[in-house]
Coordinates of C-alpha atoms and ligand atoms in Angstrom, one line a residue:
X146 CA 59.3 -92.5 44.1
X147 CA 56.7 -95.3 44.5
X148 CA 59.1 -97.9 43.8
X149 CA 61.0 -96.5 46.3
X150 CA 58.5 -96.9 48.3
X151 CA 57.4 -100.0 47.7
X152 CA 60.7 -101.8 47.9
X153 CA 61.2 -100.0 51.0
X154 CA 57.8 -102.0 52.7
X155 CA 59.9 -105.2 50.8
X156 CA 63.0 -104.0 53.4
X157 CA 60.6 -103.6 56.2
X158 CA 59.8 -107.7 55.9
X159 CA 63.5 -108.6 55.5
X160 CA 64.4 -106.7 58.2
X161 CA 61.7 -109.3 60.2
X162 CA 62.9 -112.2 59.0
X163 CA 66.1 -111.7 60.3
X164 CA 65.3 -110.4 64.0
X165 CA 66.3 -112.0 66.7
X166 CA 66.9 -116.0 66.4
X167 CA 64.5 -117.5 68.6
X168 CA 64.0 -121.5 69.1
X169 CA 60.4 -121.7 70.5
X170 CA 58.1 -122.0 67.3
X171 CA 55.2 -120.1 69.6
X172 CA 57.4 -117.1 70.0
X173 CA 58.0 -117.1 65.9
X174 CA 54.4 -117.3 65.0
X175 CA 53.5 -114.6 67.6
X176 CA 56.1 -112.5 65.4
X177 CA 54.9 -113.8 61.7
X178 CA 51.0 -113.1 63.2
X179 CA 52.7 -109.4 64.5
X180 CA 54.4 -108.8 61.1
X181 CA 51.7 -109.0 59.0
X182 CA 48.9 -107.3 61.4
X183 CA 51.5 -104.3 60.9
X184 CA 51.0 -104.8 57.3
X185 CA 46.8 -105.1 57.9
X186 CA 47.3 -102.0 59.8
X187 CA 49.2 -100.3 57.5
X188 CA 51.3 -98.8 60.1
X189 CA 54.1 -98.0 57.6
X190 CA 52.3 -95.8 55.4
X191 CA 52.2 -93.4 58.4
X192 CA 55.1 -94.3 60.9
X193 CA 57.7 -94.5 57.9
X194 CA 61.3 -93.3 59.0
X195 CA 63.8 -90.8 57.2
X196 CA 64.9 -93.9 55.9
X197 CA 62.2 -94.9 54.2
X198 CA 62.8 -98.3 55.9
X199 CA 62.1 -98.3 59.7
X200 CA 59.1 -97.5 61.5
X201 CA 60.6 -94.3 63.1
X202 CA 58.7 -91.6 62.1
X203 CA 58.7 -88.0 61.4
X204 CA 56.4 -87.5 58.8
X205 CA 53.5 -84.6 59.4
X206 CA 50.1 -85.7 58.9
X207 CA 48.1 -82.7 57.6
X208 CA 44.6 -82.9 59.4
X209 CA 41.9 -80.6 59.9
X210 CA 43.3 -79.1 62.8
X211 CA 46.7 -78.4 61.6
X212 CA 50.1 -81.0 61.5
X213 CA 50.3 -83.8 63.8
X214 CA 53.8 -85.4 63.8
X215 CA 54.0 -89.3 63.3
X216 CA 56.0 -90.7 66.1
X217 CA 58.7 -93.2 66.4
X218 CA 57.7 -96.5 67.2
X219 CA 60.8 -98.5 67.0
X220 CA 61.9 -99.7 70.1
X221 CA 64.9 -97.1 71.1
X222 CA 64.7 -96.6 74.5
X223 CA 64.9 -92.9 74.3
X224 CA 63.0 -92.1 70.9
X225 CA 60.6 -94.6 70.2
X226 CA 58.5 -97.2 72.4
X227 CA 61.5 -99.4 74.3
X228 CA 60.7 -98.7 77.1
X229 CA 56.9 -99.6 76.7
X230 CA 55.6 -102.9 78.7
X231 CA 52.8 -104.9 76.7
X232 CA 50.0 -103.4 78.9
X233 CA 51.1 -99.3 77.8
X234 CA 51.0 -100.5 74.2
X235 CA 47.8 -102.0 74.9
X236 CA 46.5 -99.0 76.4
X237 CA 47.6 -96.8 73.4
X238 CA 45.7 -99.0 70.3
X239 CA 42.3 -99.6 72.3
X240 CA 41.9 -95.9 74.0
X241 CA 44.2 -93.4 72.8
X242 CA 46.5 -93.3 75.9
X243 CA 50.3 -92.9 76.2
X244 CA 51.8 -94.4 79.8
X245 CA 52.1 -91.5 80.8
X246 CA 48.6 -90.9 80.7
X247 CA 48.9 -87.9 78.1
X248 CA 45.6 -88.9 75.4
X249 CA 46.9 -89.1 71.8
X250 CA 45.1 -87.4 68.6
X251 CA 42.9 -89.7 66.4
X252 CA 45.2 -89.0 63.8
X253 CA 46.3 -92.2 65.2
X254 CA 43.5 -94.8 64.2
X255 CA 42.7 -96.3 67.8
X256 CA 39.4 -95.7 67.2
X257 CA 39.9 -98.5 64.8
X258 CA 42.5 -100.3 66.5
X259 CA 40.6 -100.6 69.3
X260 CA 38.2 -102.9 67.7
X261 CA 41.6 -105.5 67.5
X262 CA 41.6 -108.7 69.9
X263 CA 44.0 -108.3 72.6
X264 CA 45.8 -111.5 70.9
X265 CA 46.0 -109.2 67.7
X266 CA 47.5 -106.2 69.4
X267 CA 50.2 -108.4 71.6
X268 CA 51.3 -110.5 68.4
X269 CA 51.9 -106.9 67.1
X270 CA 54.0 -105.8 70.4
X271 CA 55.7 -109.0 70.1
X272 CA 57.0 -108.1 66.3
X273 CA 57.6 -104.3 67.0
X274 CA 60.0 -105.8 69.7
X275 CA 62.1 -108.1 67.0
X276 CA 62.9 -104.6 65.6
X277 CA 66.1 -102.6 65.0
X278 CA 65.9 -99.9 67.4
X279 CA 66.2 -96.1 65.4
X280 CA 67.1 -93.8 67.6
X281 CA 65.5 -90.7 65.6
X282 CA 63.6 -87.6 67.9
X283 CA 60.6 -86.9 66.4
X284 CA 59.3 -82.9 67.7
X285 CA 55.8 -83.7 68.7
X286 CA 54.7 -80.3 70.0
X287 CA 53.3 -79.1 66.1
X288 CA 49.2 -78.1 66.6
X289 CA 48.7 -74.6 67.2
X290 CA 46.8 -73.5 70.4
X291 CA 44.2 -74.6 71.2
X292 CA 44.4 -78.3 69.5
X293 CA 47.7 -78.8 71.1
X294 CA 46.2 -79.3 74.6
X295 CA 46.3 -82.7 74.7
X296 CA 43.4 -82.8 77.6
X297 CA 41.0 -81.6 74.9
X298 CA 41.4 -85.2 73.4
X299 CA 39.1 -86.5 76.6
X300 CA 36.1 -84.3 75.7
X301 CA 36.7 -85.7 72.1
X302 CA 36.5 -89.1 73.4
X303 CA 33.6 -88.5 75.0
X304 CA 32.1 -87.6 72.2
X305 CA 33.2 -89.8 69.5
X306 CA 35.0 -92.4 70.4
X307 CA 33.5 -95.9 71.6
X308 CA 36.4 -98.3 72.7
X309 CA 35.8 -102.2 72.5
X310 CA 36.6 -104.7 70.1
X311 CA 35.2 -105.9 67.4
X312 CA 32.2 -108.3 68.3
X313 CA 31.5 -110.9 65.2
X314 CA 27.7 -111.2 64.3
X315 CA 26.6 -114.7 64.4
X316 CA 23.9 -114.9 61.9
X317 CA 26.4 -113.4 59.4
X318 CA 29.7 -116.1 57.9
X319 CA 32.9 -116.4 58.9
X320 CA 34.1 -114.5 55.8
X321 CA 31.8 -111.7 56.4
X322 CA 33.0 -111.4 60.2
X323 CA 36.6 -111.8 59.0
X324 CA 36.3 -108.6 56.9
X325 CA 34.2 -106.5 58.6
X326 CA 36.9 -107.0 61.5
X327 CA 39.7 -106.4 58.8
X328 CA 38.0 -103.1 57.4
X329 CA 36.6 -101.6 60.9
X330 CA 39.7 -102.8 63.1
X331 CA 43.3 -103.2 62.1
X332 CA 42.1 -101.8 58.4
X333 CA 40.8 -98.4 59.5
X334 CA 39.2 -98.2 56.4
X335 CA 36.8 -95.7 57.9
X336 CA 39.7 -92.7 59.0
X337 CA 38.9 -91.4 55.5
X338 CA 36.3 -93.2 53.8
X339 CA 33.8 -92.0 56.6
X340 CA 33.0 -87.8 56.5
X341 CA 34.3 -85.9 59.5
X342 CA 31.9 -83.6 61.4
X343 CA 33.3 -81.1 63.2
X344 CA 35.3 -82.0 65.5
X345 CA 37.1 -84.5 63.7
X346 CA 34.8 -87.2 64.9
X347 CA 32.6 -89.6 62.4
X348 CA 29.7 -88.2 61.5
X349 CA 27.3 -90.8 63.0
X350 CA 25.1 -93.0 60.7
X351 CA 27.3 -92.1 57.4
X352 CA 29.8 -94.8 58.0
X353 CA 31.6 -95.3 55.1
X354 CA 29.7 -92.6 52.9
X355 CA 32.7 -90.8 51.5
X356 CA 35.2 -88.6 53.1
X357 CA 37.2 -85.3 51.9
X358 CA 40.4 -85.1 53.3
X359 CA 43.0 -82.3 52.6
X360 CA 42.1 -82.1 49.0
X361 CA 41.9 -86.0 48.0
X362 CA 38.1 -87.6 48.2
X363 CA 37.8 -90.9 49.8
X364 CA 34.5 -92.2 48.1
X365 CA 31.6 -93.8 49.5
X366 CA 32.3 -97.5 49.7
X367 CA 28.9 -99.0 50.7
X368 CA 27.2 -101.2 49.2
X369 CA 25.1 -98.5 47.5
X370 CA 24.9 -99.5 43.6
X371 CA 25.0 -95.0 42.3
X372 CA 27.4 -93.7 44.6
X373 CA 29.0 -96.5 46.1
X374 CA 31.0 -99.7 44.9
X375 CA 27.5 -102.0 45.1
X376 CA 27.8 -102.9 41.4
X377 CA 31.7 -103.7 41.6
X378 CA 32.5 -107.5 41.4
X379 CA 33.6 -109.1 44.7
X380 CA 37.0 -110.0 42.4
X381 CA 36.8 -106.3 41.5
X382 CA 37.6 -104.9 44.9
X383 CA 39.5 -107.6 45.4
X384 CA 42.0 -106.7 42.2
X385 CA 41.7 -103.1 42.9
X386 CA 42.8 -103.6 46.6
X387 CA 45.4 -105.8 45.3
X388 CA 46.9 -104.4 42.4
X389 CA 45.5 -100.8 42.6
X390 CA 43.7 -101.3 39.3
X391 CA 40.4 -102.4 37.9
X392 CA 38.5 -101.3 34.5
X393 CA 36.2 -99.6 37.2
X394 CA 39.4 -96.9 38.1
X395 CA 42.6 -97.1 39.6
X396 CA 43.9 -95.9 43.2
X397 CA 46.2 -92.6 43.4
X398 CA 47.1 -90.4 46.3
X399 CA 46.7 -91.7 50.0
X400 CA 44.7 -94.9 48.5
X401 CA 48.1 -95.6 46.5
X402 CA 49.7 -95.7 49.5
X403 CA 47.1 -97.7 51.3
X404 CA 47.9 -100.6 48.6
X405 CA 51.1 -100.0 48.2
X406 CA 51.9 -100.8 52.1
X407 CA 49.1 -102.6 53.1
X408 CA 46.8 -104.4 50.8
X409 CA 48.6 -105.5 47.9
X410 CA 51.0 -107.2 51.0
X411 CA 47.6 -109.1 52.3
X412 CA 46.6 -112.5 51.5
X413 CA 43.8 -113.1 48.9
X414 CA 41.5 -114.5 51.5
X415 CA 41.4 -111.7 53.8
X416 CA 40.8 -109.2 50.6
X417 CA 38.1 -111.5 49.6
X418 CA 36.7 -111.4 53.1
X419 CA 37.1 -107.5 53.3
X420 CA 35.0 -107.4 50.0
X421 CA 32.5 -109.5 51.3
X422 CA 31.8 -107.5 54.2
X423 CA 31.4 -104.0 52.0
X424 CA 29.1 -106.1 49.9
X425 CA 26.6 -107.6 52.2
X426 CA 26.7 -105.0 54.9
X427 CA 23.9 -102.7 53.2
X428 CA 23.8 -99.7 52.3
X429 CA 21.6 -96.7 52.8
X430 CA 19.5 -96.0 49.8
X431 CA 20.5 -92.2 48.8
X432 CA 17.9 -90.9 46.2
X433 CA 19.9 -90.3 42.6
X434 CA 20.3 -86.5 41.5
X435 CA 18.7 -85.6 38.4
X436 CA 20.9 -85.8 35.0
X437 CA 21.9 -82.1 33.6
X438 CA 20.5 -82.2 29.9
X439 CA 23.3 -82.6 27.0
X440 CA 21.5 -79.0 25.7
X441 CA 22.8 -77.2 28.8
X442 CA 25.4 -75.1 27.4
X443 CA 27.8 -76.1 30.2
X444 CA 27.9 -79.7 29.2
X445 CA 28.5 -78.8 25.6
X446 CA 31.3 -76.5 26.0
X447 CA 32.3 -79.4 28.5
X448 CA 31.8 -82.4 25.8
X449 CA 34.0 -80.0 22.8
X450 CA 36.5 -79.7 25.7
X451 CA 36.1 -83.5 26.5
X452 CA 36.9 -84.5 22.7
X453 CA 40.0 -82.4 22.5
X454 CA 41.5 -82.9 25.6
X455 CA 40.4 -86.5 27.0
X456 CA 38.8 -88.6 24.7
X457 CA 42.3 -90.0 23.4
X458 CA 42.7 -91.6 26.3
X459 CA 39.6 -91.9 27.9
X460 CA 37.7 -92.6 24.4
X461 CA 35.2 -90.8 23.2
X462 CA 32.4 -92.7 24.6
X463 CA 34.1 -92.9 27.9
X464 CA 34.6 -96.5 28.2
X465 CA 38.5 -96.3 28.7
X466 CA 41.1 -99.1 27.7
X467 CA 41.1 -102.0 29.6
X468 CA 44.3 -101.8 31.6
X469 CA 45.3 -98.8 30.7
X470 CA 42.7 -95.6 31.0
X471 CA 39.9 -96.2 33.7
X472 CA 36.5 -95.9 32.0
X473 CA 34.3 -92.9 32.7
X474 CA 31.6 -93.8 32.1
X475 CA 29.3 -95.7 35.3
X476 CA 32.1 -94.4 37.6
X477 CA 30.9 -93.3 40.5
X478 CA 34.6 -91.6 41.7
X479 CA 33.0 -89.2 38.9
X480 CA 29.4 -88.9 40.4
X481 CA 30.4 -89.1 44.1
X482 CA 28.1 -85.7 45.1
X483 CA 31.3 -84.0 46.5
X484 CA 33.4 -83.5 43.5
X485 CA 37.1 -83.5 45.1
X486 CA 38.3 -86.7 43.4
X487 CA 37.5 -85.5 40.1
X488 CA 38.8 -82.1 40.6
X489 CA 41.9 -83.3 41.7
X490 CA 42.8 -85.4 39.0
X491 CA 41.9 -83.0 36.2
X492 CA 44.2 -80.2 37.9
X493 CA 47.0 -82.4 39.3
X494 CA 47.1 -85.7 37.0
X495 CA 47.3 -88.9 38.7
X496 CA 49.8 -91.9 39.6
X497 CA 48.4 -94.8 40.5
X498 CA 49.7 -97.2 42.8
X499 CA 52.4 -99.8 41.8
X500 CA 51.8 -103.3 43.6
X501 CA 54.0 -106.4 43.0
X502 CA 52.1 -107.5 40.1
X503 CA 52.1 -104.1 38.8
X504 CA 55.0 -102.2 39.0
X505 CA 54.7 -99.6 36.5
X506 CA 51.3 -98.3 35.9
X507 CA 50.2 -95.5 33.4
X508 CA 49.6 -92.1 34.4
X509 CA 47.1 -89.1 33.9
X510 CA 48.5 -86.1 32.7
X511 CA 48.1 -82.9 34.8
X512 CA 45.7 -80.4 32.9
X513 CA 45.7 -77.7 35.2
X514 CA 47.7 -75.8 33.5
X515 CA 46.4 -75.9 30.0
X516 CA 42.2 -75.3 31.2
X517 CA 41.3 -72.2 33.2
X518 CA 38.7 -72.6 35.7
X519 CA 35.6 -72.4 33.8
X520 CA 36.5 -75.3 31.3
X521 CA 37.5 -77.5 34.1
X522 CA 34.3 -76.8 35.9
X523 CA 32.5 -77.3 32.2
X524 CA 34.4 -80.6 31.3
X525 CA 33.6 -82.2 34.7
X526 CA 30.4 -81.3 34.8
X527 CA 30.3 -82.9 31.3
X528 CA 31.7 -86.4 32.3
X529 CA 29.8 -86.4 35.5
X530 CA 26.7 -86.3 33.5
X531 CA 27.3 -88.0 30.2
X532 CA 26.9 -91.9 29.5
X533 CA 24.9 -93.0 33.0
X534 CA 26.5 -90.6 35.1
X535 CA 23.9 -88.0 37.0
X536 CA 25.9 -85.4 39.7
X537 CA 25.4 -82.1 40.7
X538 CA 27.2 -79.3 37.8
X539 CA 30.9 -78.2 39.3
X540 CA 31.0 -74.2 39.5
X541 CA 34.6 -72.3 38.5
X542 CA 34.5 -71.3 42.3
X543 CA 34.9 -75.2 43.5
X544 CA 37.9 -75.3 41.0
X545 CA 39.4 -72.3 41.9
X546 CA 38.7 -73.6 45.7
X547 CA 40.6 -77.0 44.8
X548 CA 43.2 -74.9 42.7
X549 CA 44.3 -73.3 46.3
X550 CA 44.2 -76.4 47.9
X551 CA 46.4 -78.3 45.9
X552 CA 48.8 -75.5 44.9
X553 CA 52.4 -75.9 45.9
X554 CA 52.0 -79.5 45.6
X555 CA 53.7 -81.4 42.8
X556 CA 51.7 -83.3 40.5
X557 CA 52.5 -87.0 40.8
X558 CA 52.6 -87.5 36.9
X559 CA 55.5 -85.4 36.9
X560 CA 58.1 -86.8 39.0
Ligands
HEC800 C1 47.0 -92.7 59.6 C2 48.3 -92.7 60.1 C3 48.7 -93.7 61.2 C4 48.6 -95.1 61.0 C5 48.1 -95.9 59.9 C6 49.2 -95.6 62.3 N1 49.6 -94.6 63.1 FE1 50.4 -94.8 64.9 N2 50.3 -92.8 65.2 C7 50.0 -91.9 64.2 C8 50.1 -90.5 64.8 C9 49.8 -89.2 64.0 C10 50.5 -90.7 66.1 C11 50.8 -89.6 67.1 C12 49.5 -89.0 67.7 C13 49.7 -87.9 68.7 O1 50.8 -87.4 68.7 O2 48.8 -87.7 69.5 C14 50.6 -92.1 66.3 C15 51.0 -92.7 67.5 C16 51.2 -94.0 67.7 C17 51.7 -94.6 69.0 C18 52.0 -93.8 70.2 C19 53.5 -93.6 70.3 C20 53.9 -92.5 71.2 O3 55.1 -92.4 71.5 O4 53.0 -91.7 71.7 C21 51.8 -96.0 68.8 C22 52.2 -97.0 69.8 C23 51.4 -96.2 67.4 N3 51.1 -95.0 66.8 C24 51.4 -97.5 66.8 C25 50.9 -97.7 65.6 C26 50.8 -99.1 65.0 C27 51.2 -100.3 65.7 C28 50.2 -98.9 63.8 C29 49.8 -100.0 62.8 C30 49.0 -101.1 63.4 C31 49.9 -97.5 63.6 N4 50.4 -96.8 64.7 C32 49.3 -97.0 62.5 C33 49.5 -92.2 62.9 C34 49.3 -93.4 62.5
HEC801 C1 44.5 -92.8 54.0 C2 43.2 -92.7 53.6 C3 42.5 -94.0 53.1 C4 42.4 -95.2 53.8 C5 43.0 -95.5 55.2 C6 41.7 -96.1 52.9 N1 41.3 -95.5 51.8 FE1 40.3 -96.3 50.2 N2 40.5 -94.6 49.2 C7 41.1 -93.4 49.6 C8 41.1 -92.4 48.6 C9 41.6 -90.9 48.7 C10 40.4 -93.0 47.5 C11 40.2 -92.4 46.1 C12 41.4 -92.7 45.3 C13 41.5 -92.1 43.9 O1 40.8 -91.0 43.8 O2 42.2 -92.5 43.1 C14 40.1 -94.4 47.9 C15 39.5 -95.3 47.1 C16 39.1 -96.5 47.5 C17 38.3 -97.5 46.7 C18 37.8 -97.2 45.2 C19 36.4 -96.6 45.3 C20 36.0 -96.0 44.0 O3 34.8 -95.6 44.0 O4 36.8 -95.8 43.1 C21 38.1 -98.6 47.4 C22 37.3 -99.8 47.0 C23 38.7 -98.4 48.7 N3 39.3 -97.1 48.7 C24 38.7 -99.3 49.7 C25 39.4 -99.1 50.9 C26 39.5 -100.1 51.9 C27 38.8 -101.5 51.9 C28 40.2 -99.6 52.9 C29 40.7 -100.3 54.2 C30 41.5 -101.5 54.0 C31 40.6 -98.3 52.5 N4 40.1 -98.0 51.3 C32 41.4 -97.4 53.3 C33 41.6 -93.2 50.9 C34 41.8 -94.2 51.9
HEC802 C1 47.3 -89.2 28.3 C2 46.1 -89.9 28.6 C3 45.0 -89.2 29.4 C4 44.4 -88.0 29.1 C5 44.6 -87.1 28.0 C6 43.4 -87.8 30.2 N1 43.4 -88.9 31.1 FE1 42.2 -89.1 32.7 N2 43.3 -90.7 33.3 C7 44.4 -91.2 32.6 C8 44.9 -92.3 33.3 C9 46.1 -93.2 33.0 C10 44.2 -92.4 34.5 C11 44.4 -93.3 35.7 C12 45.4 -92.6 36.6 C13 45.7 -93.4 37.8 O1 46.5 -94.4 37.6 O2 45.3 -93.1 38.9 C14 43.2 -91.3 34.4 C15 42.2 -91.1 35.4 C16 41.2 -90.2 35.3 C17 40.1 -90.1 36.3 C18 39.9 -90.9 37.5 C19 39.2 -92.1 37.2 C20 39.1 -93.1 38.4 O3 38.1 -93.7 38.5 O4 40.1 -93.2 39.2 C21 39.3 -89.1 35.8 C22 38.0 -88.6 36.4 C23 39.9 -88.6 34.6 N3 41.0 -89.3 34.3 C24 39.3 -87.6 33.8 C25 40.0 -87.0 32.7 C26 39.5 -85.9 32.0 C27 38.2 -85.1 32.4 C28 40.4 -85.6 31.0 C29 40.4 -84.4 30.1 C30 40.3 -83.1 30.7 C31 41.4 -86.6 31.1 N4 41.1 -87.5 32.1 C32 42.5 -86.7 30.2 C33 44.8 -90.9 31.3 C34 44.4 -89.7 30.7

């Protein structure tokens, strides 16, 4: 499936190249600089087409709120965004607005895209224009009262939402400015990675603290050394944005796709840049939890359950295989306070992305099936306190929560 997938973004670029001829070199580098902002912007991993090819749509995004319908963005006159001048597609990536003045849900990242430089965002008009049209209806009418009034959006704005782009601090370098522009702008690193309050909006001051979303965990990636990536290498989160792997842990479910369609397609420098910025921009200190003693008779049923059931892959000391099986041990996808991530991959198994470099990757089994709710809470509980991990015990209720999440959906190790 992910092959699929991938070759499909590979289609998406041939399909670029071979757009309309044009002679004035001006023109063509508007489209290249268009082309792979799209790519920055991962707008494939969302607008994706039936034929897993185009950019027209149809996918439902699963949100707090209920399904939002991705729309088609191709330019078909009557389907997607032909008919839209330079100035409505401006208006849609900086505040959320459709011409026809109808606000749009931040489903759609514009309150990252708004941080883009008008260049940016034109370059990307220019390059949706070179485009085969798809003429492909996409039903947008798919919230249930009352999200579905669309008005409602301006009181969200209000709220949340601060348009503008993206102003570069001056004491900081060129790199630094380059990524934090990359992450906060076209990026939208922050649609998951930063909690939701209520209303869908960030939760001020916890940007980029970690963010559950529809049973997946997007960690905490500050700089913060416990919970976030602080002690990862900059060439860490550069290989892990690249290839979806590092020794550290490797990237499944939405952050799969992220790489897949976006960041394994970017150039070195701007992933060096991008880990620059989430190295230096600071991090608020968070004080560490206690560790749960090894005595505790839920991390001893947990450690029996770990040697049976894990420790062939994962070794027993938790230290992984290079490569291979992410190492438990100092992970902090395993001591993240919320423990989603965790849950997830014990019940469902794991695929990890495949990148250009890395086409077949190994999986985790899913184990859902085999431990009942107690022994998954005991064996997490286990690894999230066993060689330098500290994190709050998991109860049989927060599996059997996750177990209602995730039911119904296949687990990706057994496609
Ligand atoms: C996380 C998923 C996601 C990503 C990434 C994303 N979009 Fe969208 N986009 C949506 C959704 C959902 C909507 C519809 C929102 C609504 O109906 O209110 C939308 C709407 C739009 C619209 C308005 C179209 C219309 O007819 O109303 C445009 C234009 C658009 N996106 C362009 C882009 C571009 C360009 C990119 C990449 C730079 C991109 N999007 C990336 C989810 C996404
Ligand atoms: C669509 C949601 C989404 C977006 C957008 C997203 N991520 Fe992620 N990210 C995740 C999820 C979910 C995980 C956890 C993956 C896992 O459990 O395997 C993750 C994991 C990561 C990790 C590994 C952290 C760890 O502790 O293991 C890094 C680093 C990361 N993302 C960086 C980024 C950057 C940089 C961007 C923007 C370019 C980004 N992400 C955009 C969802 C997202
Ligand atoms: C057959 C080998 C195998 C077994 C058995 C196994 N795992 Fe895994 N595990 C993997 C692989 C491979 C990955 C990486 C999956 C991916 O690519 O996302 C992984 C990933 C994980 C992760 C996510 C790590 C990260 O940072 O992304 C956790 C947590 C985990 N396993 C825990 C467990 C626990 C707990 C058990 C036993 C109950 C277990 N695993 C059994 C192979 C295995």
């Amino acid at each position: 499936m992910r092959n699929t997938l991938l070759a499909a973004g590979i289609a998406t670029v041939a399909i670029a190249t071979a757009g309309p001829a044009r002679a004035d070199v001006d023109n063509f580098t508007e489209v290249a600089r268009g082309r792979y902002l799209v790519t920055t912007g991962d707008c494939m991993g969302c607008h994706i087409g039936p034929d897993g090819t185009s950019l027209a749509g149809g996918h439902l995004l699963e949100t707090p709120f209920g399904m939002i319908a991705v729309p088609n963005i191709t330019p078909d006159n009557e389907t997607g965004i032909g008919k839209w001048s330079q100035q409505d597609f401006h208006g849609a990536m900086t505040r959320g607005v459709r011409p026809d003045g109808t606000h749009l849900y931040p489903a759609f990242p514009y309150t990252a895209f708004t941080r883009m430089t008008r260049k940016d965002i034109d370059d990307v008009y220019a390059y949706l224009r070179t485009l085969e049209p798809v003429n492909h209806a996409v039903d947008r009418d798919t919230l249930p009262f009352p999200f579905n009034v669309r008005m409602a959006m301006l009181g969200w704005n209000w709220l949340n939402f601060t348009p503008g782009e993206f102003r570069p601090d001056p004491n900081k370098s060129g790199e630094f400015n380059r990524g934090a522009y990359l992450v906060e702008g076209p990026g939208h690193c922050g649609l998951c990675h930063t909690p939701r309050n209520m209303l869908g909006g960030d939760q001020g001051g916890k940007h980029l603290e970690g963010g559950a979303l529809q049973g997946w965990f997007a960690p905490n990636i500050t700089a913060d050394k416990r919970v976030g990536i602080g002690a990862w290498s900059q060439a860490e989160i550069v290989d892990y944005l690249r290839d979806g792997h590092t020794e550290r842990g490797a990237a499944s479910g939405p952050m799969a796709e992220v790489v897949t369609y976006s960041t394994s397609q970017m150039t070195e420098a701007d992933l060096k840049a991008m880990a620059t910025y989430l190295l230096e921009r600071g991090a608020a200190a968070e004080p560490a939890p206690t560790v749960i003693a090894g005595s505790d008779a839920r991390v001893q049923k947990g450690a029996a359950i770990y040697d049976d059931t894990c420790a062939a892959c994962h070794v027993g000391d938790g230290s992984g295989v290079a490569g291979m099986f992410p190492r438990l041990r100092d992970n902090q996808l395993v001591r993240q306070a919320d423990p989603t991530g965790v849950l997830r991959v014990i019940l469902q198994g794991a695929q990890s992305a495949s990148s250009p470099r890395m086409v077949t990757a190994p999986s985790m089994p899913a184990l859902g099936w085999r431990l009942d709710d107690q022994q998954v809470a005991d064996v997490a509980t286990f690894i999230r306190n066993s060689w330098g991990n500290a994190a709050a015990a998991v109860t049989p209720d927060q599996v059997r929560a996750m177990r209602e999440v995730t039911a119904g959906v296949a687990s990706p190790a057994e496609h």
